[in-house]
XYZ file of C-alpha atoms in Angstrom:
540
model
C 176.254 6.482 100.774
C 177.647 6.156 97.289
C 181.224 5.000 96.834
C 182.845 8.328 95.958
C 181.796 9.985 99.213
C 181.445 7.002 101.583
C 183.710 6.344 104.545
C 185.903 3.309 104.002
C 189.118 1.719 105.274
C 190.141 0.358 108.692
C 188.976 1.862 112.046
C 191.206 4.687 113.324
C 193.372 4.040 116.372
C 192.677 5.741 119.696
C 195.298 8.457 119.298
C 193.934 9.524 115.932
C 190.374 9.498 117.269
C 191.431 11.650 120.256
C 193.253 14.093 117.964
C 190.206 14.468 115.742
C 187.948 15.102 118.735
C 190.256 17.856 119.985
C 190.348 19.443 116.509
C 186.579 19.248 116.148
C 185.998 20.781 119.600
C 188.371 23.651 118.788
C 186.688 24.303 115.479
C 183.243 24.345 117.054
C 184.415 26.819 119.710
C 186.080 29.010 117.088
C 183.215 28.896 114.594
C 182.869 30.773 111.309
C 180.306 32.771 109.372
C 179.224 31.284 106.019
C 177.456 33.786 103.779
C 175.194 31.566 101.661
C 173.751 32.903 98.424
C 172.264 31.332 95.293
C 174.655 29.695 92.851
C 175.887 31.984 90.055
C 177.122 29.855 87.131
C 179.227 32.622 85.598
C 180.910 33.504 88.881
C 180.944 30.184 90.793
C 181.161 27.629 87.994
C 181.712 25.415 86.263
C 181.435 22.833 89.036
C 182.011 19.783 86.831
C 184.710 19.269 84.218
C 185.175 16.521 81.655
C 187.935 15.388 79.326
C 187.249 12.675 76.780
C 189.337 9.489 77.266
C 192.107 8.809 74.778
C 190.739 7.472 71.514
C 187.250 8.868 72.180
C 185.490 11.591 70.188
C 182.814 13.676 71.920
C 179.536 13.437 69.981
C 176.931 14.849 72.376
C 176.660 16.843 75.601
C 173.562 17.954 77.542
C 172.433 18.865 81.068
C 170.495 16.424 83.245
C 170.542 18.518 86.423
C 171.713 22.027 85.546
C 173.987 23.615 86.682
C 175.441 20.581 88.497
C 175.384 17.396 86.429
C 175.533 16.779 82.702
C 176.041 13.906 80.285
C 178.708 13.491 77.616
C 178.377 10.841 74.906
C 181.684 9.804 73.335
C 182.549 7.459 70.488
C 185.347 4.955 71.046
C 187.049 4.672 67.656
C 188.891 1.431 68.480
C 185.881 -0.401 69.940
C 183.448 1.229 67.433
C 180.906 1.978 70.152
C 179.453 4.861 72.097
C 180.005 5.434 75.804
C 177.870 7.361 78.279
C 179.632 9.589 80.832
C 177.710 11.003 83.800
C 179.632 14.126 84.846
C 179.058 15.481 88.361
C 180.701 18.300 90.355
C 184.415 17.761 91.032
C 185.570 16.973 94.589
C 189.162 17.521 95.707
C 190.663 15.608 98.658
C 189.677 18.281 101.171
C 186.078 18.320 99.924
C 185.859 14.514 99.998
C 186.956 14.440 103.639
C 184.676 17.336 104.495
C 181.683 15.666 102.857
C 182.281 12.404 104.733
C 182.311 14.287 108.010
C 179.194 16.307 107.133
C 177.290 13.124 106.237
C 178.144 11.640 109.650
C 177.098 14.775 111.514
C 173.991 15.671 109.528
C 172.042 12.460 110.099
C 171.022 13.116 113.713
C 169.560 16.605 113.213
C 167.719 15.372 110.113
C 166.227 12.473 112.036
C 164.924 14.900 114.654
C 163.593 17.407 112.117
C 162.107 14.965 109.592
C 162.737 11.662 107.884
C 166.142 11.541 106.179
C 164.522 10.115 103.059
C 162.265 13.149 102.681
C 164.740 15.897 103.542
C 164.188 18.733 101.089
C 166.837 21.015 99.593
C 166.083 23.881 101.991
C 166.476 21.653 105.076
C 169.769 20.239 103.800
C 171.033 23.723 102.957
C 170.253 25.003 106.466
C 171.949 22.031 108.136
C 174.989 22.289 105.852
C 175.362 25.982 106.620
C 175.091 25.329 110.378
C 177.682 22.546 110.298
C 180.201 24.546 108.284
C 179.872 27.433 110.739
C 180.368 25.021 113.670
C 183.458 23.559 112.016
C 184.924 27.002 111.477
C 185.464 26.168 107.806
C 185.492 29.001 105.282
C 184.291 27.768 101.876
C 183.462 29.430 98.594
C 180.060 29.130 96.996
C 181.415 26.626 94.475
C 182.355 24.258 97.322
C 179.142 24.962 99.243
C 176.888 24.150 96.284
C 178.997 21.112 95.363
C 178.557 19.745 98.900
C 174.839 20.561 98.785
C 174.479 18.721 95.471
C 175.986 15.517 96.876
C 173.950 15.724 100.076
C 170.729 16.139 98.122
C 171.740 13.458 95.626
C 172.415 10.874 98.325
C 169.717 11.722 100.863
C 166.870 12.709 98.553
C 167.910 11.384 95.149
C 169.239 8.072 93.908
C 172.946 8.306 94.724
C 175.412 7.453 91.986
C 172.732 6.737 89.397
C 170.844 9.976 90.067
C 172.122 11.590 86.826
C 170.937 8.546 84.877
C 167.436 8.682 86.360
C 167.280 12.427 85.650
C 168.074 11.840 81.970
C 164.869 11.986 79.932
C 166.562 10.013 77.133
C 167.030 6.905 79.282
C 164.379 4.192 79.470
C 166.232 1.375 81.288
C 169.107 1.308 83.786
C 170.777 -2.096 84.276
C 173.367 -3.082 86.888
C 174.570 -6.665 86.371
C 176.844 -7.162 89.380
C 179.844 -6.038 91.423
C 182.430 -3.753 89.777
C 180.646 -3.948 86.425
C 179.719 -0.873 84.377
C 176.056 0.046 84.422
C 174.303 -0.094 81.053
C 171.416 2.103 79.964
C 168.978 2.073 77.070
C 169.206 5.517 75.464
C 166.568 6.704 72.992
C 169.254 8.036 70.609
C 172.146 5.587 71.174
C 170.216 2.410 72.225
C 172.165 0.136 74.634
C 175.219 1.987 75.897
C 177.817 1.484 78.634
C 178.195 4.158 81.325
C 181.079 5.248 83.543
C 179.098 4.347 86.698
C 179.685 1.161 88.691
C 179.374 -0.143 92.266
C 181.803 -2.072 94.468
C 180.451 -5.156 96.259
C 179.465 -3.836 99.702
C 178.367 -0.562 98.170
C 176.053 -2.352 95.710
C 174.536 -4.586 98.397
C 173.740 -1.513 100.507
C 172.343 0.302 97.496
C 169.950 -2.518 96.554
C 168.718 -2.689 100.170
C 168.209 1.066 100.092
C 166.155 0.914 96.859
C 163.909 -1.725 98.436
C 163.468 0.348 101.600
C 162.697 3.509 99.616
C 159.816 1.681 97.948
C 158.522 0.212 101.215
C 159.702 -3.349 100.526
C 162.009 -5.787 102.319
C 164.882 -7.631 100.676
C 167.340 -10.034 102.325
C 169.599 -12.976 101.508
C 166.728 -15.251 102.503
C 164.297 -13.409 100.233
C 166.651 -11.988 97.597
C 164.327 -10.994 94.728
C 161.926 -8.045 94.838
C 159.852 -6.425 92.112
C 158.694 -2.985 93.167
C 157.889 0.592 92.205
C 160.234 3.380 93.272
C 158.914 6.663 94.711
C 159.317 8.413 91.334
C 157.105 5.797 89.628
C 159.939 3.823 88.016
C 159.630 0.040 88.014
C 162.522 -1.839 89.634
C 163.604 -5.468 89.718
C 166.095 -6.065 92.555
C 168.343 -9.031 93.398
C 170.521 -9.144 96.526
C 173.782 -11.063 96.941
C 175.158 -13.892 94.844
C 172.582 -16.639 95.452
C 170.422 -15.983 92.399
C 172.762 -13.613 90.528
C 176.277 -15.120 90.745
C 178.022 -11.909 89.676
C 176.593 -10.097 92.688
C 173.627 -7.907 93.566
C 171.819 -6.542 90.547
C 168.997 -4.208 89.620
C 167.084 -3.054 86.566
C 165.078 0.162 86.662
C 162.531 0.956 83.960
C 161.819 4.642 83.618
C 158.416 6.032 82.726
C 157.612 9.472 81.448
C 156.420 11.943 84.100
C 153.324 12.471 81.969
C 151.734 9.446 80.265
C 151.940 9.236 76.497
C 148.745 10.158 74.674
C 147.436 8.647 71.428
C 148.842 11.734 69.668
C 152.330 10.923 70.980
C 152.073 7.345 69.705
C 150.895 8.596 66.290
C 153.817 11.045 66.173
C 156.254 8.223 67.036
C 154.772 6.054 64.283
C 153.670 3.300 66.680
C 150.120 3.583 65.341
C 148.490 5.373 62.430
C 145.667 7.902 62.775
C 143.250 5.337 61.292
C 144.262 2.744 63.912
C 143.715 5.177 66.767
C 140.294 6.161 65.425
C 139.485 2.435 65.223
C 140.552 1.876 68.865
C 138.519 4.892 69.939
C 135.280 3.709 68.345
C 135.771 0.143 69.617
C 136.582 1.241 73.178
C 133.562 3.521 73.283
C 131.441 0.516 72.287
C 132.879 -1.738 75.011
C 135.186 -3.991 72.995
C 137.789 -5.827 75.085
C 141.444 -5.587 74.151
C 144.828 -7.181 74.906
C 148.174 -5.630 73.997
C 150.826 -8.313 73.462
C 154.510 -8.179 72.577
C 158.023 -8.693 73.835
C 159.879 -6.837 76.565
C 160.035 -3.043 76.027
C 157.700 -3.224 73.012
C 155.394 -0.554 74.479
C 152.464 -2.708 75.652
C 151.683 -0.846 78.873
C 152.340 2.556 77.288
C 149.878 1.794 74.488
C 147.224 0.454 76.869
C 147.569 3.534 79.066
C 147.245 5.814 76.018
C 144.114 4.245 74.499
C 142.491 4.220 77.958
C 142.123 7.975 77.458
C 139.306 7.149 75.015
C 137.140 5.688 77.804
C 133.924 7.751 78.123
C 134.261 10.375 80.878
C 131.687 9.070 83.381
C 132.350 5.343 82.985
C 133.620 3.592 86.122
C 137.171 2.294 85.612
C 139.075 -0.086 87.896
C 142.768 -0.897 87.440
C 144.584 -3.906 88.920
C 148.397 -4.125 89.011
C 151.168 -5.849 90.918
C 153.487 -2.851 90.459
C 152.079 0.627 89.881
C 152.466 1.634 86.214
C 149.095 2.847 84.955
C 148.188 6.513 85.206
C 144.711 7.547 84.085
C 143.323 11.066 83.909
C 139.810 9.912 84.666
C 137.394 11.120 87.344
C 135.714 7.790 88.137
C 138.847 5.637 88.520
C 139.607 3.174 91.312
C 143.221 1.967 91.401
C 144.240 -1.262 93.186
C 147.665 -2.844 93.727
C 148.618 -6.287 95.066
C 150.055 -6.595 98.574
C 152.765 -8.911 99.842
C 152.969 -9.436 103.607
C 156.049 -11.021 105.188
C 154.777 -11.088 108.762
C 151.299 -9.822 109.658
C 148.233 -10.218 107.499
C 147.914 -12.164 104.268
C 149.018 -11.632 100.685
C 146.516 -10.029 98.312
C 147.211 -11.152 94.760
C 145.720 -10.146 91.414
C 143.120 -12.903 91.637
C 141.859 -11.497 94.967
C 141.771 -7.958 93.557
C 139.904 -9.064 90.455
C 137.245 -10.904 92.448
C 136.837 -7.802 94.616
C 136.746 -5.568 91.528
C 133.629 -7.263 90.183
C 131.758 -6.269 93.362
C 132.558 -2.609 92.625
C 130.569 -2.978 89.380
C 133.072 -1.289 87.064
C 132.318 -0.839 83.377
C 135.988 -1.058 82.378
C 138.595 -3.278 84.086
C 142.279 -2.753 83.259
C 144.692 -5.467 84.405
C 148.432 -4.738 84.297
C 149.454 -8.145 82.901
C 147.807 -11.534 82.467
C 150.027 -14.277 83.899
C 148.084 -16.969 85.744
C 144.741 -18.116 87.123
C 143.451 -14.538 87.429
C 142.971 -14.684 83.633
C 139.987 -17.049 84.006
C 138.251 -14.505 86.244
C 139.187 -11.772 83.769
C 137.540 -13.661 80.924
C 134.533 -14.424 83.111
C 134.234 -10.663 83.568
C 134.333 -10.244 79.769
C 131.573 -12.835 79.395
C 129.385 -10.967 81.894
C 129.580 -7.655 80.076
C 132.651 -5.950 81.559
C 135.056 -4.352 79.107
C 138.605 -5.411 79.949
C 142.065 -4.314 78.820
C 145.294 -6.122 79.657
C 148.798 -6.953 78.434
C 150.764 -10.168 78.012
C 154.051 -11.426 76.599
C 153.535 -12.939 73.136
C 154.711 -12.142 69.612
C 151.717 -13.165 67.473
C 147.961 -13.713 67.594
C 148.521 -17.483 67.519
C 150.917 -17.279 70.482
C 148.435 -15.223 72.499
C 145.693 -17.782 71.931
C 148.028 -20.679 72.768
C 149.214 -19.020 75.978
C 145.652 -18.259 77.055
C 144.434 -21.808 76.447
C 147.364 -23.674 78.012
C 149.299 -23.845 81.299
C 149.489 -21.873 83.522
C 146.629 -19.635 82.320
C 144.130 -22.284 81.124
C 141.259 -20.154 79.839
C 138.623 -22.360 78.139
C 138.398 -21.763 74.391
C 134.723 -20.863 74.645
C 135.714 -17.990 76.956
C 138.674 -16.795 74.845
C 136.261 -15.889 72.051
C 134.809 -13.148 74.290
C 138.029 -11.209 73.628
C 137.467 -8.753 70.776
C 140.843 -7.259 69.804
C 144.547 -8.031 69.975
C 147.332 -5.547 69.268
C 150.698 -7.212 68.725
C 153.520 -4.766 69.515
C 157.125 -5.067 68.384
C 160.427 -3.304 69.055
C 162.097 -3.347 65.664
C 164.908 -1.721 63.746
C 164.009 0.539 60.835
C 166.992 2.127 59.137
C 169.347 3.320 61.875
C 166.597 3.564 64.473
C 164.934 1.156 66.865
C 161.204 1.783 66.651
C 158.056 0.504 68.325
C 155.273 -0.537 65.975
C 151.880 -2.227 66.111
C 152.807 -5.271 64.019
C 149.207 -6.418 63.665
C 145.829 -5.498 65.123
C 143.669 -8.585 65.066
C 140.051 -9.412 65.782
C 138.895 -12.628 67.481
C 135.816 -14.286 66.001
C 133.781 -17.378 66.839
C 134.970 -20.971 67.027
C 135.084 -22.652 63.619
C 132.497 -25.448 63.778
C 134.471 -27.649 61.353
C 137.921 -27.434 62.960
C 137.071 -26.403 66.519
C 139.728 -23.646 66.302
C 139.218 -19.973 67.013
C 138.806 -17.826 63.934
C 140.623 -14.506 63.809
C 141.497 -11.880 61.222
C 143.780 -8.855 60.856
C 142.190 -5.419 60.794
C 145.573 -3.668 60.355
C 149.062 -4.914 59.508
C 152.469 -3.228 59.475
C 154.757 -3.595 56.472
C 158.364 -3.271 57.767
C 159.828 -2.805 54.281
C 158.261 0.650 53.858
C 157.159 1.308 57.466
C 153.528 1.688 56.415
C 150.257 0.337 57.824
C 147.576 -1.298 55.689
C 143.943 -1.896 56.650
C 141.545 -4.762 55.957
C 137.836 -5.296 56.488
C 136.790 -5.154 60.126
C 133.990 -7.294 61.530
C 134.031 -5.285 64.777
C 133.216 -2.082 62.920
C 130.383 -3.963 61.221
C 129.062 -5.012 64.647
C 129.207 -1.402 65.866
C 127.381 -0.283 62.728
C 124.573 -2.731 63.469
C 124.447 -1.782 67.186
C 124.083 1.902 66.335
C 121.695 1.354 63.444
C 124.057 3.220 61.124
C 124.389 2.880 57.399
C 127.821 2.097 55.959
C 128.115 5.754 54.951
C 127.375 6.889 58.531
C 130.028 4.532 59.930
C 132.659 5.822 57.503
C 131.655 9.420 58.220
C 132.131 8.871 61.963
C 135.499 7.175 61.440
C 136.642 10.016 59.161
C 135.517 12.641 61.702
C 137.491 10.979 64.480
C 140.549 10.669 62.253
C 140.258 14.386 61.463
C 139.910 15.153 65.186
C 143.168 13.311 65.932
C 144.899 15.000 62.974
C 143.824 18.416 64.276
C 145.203 17.678 67.736
C 148.485 16.599 66.149
C 148.685 19.744 64.017
C 147.901 21.904 67.053
C 150.541 20.100 69.129
C 148.063 18.841 71.747
C 150.127 16.126 73.450
C 149.516 16.881 77.146
C 147.257 14.192 78.575
C 145.056 16.617 80.535
C 144.082 18.704 77.514
C 143.828 15.637 75.285
C 141.403 13.935 77.679
C 139.406 17.131 78.132
C 138.976 17.488 74.342
C 137.950 13.825 73.969
C 135.337 14.417 76.674
C 134.139 17.492 74.764
C 133.833 15.308 71.672
C 131.586 12.903 73.559
C 129.428 15.835 74.708
C 129.141 17.661 71.357
C 131.308 16.401 68.504
C 130.310 19.053 65.972
C 131.028 21.927 68.339
C 134.503 20.741 69.353
C 135.416 19.991 65.721
C 134.418 23.508 64.731
C 136.403 24.960 67.637
C 139.545 23.038 66.669
C 139.276 23.985 62.989
C 138.954 27.664 63.996
C 141.923 27.324 66.355
C 144.050 25.855 63.566
C 143.072 28.640 61.147
C 144.012 31.280 63.714
C 147.328 29.644 64.566
């Protein structure tokens, strides 16, 4: 349980325990009748109240779990910084004691009815109503729904950080140790301190719980776990003080419920329409691609988005160590590494990649290139498989150096089978932190004079005016030759795809299902879908 509703303190003496048993027996014999009805905000609320701390000005307020929990952003004038306040329903002393007792008594019936971790709101409501009637406690609907909120939050949700993980503005949640405030990365206020923190024992238990919820084991002997939570968030967990001296720690990276589409990334300014049309044509013609950049630069998001350009019937296989990719594609086989502590053997990315080649996929998407699996990945490129992946690097030169040296060690002759590199950056433009494609490069042959790999930039980002510029592309020239097009035909096709993406943006088509369906229509009959979209825009 979280700290504000968890039992604590020393064990009660025998007399107190006997007194409580007598009281509980009497209450159960007496009973009560709780008339449960839906929550009525105007009549039963508000459940949560907030007053800004001294010296703070309130600058923002919004719901994260209406009508129970909301967020208030304040500005501390003295410290010149924002603070994030998660506001949950108020509990008085009676309600705190009552909730502790309910938590103790509700576990057994839940274990018999279903797993505690999957108890739904209706089950919890029924058990809460039964317990209150057994206790003989008369409560108002404000108290009933407050108790129900905390039960659901702690049994089904994520405890104290549940409001943070329900906030669509938050990308990262970071806990750095015992009794330290949790920090979040907020899309509007960047890195910001919250009013949530964990005591030592409470934090240890919470980290163990996060590992268990995701089907993993964590212990003092094996204190670091990287995993995926049931809601799809990626979590890095550390238990105890052996590797993190300030105490147990965790970082949770949130992902959107629906994957970002190329239209979303154009709207955010990460890529231009011309760049997306370029990716589309190259992906259709089986050009391999790596997205590189620093932490939180949008590598995986971008790779997931451009994967929506893969032709509809092509066989796609994804390989990851933690589940992040989400494709809306019929012929998609997803594979994830496995770590076994006792029975069986580990299955790493290298094993999955070797197995993947036997499935004869046309496109292979690898979550991140880190080690010796990269050689197999580049072997797959050399044998005609189109591959996408990500890696940590901040320039084309750094990508090439990392690929050719320890611990990856891909031979230079194999590196040249890579076609494209997109270097992503998380940068500051004006008052905002933005994600941009710093450069989109193309890998060429090995220079016979110097022995170095040749490469060029097809697109570059100018941070001074936040604009993208384009250069000549050898890959587009290769596609032109493969298709037997004239230069005019190539430009016409690029312009048509740019117009297609512009139309989807103007029509507000950002949902990945409709976006993918329209791309598939384009592959089937480009002229017909273009005409349909133009008509739709005229009638809008």
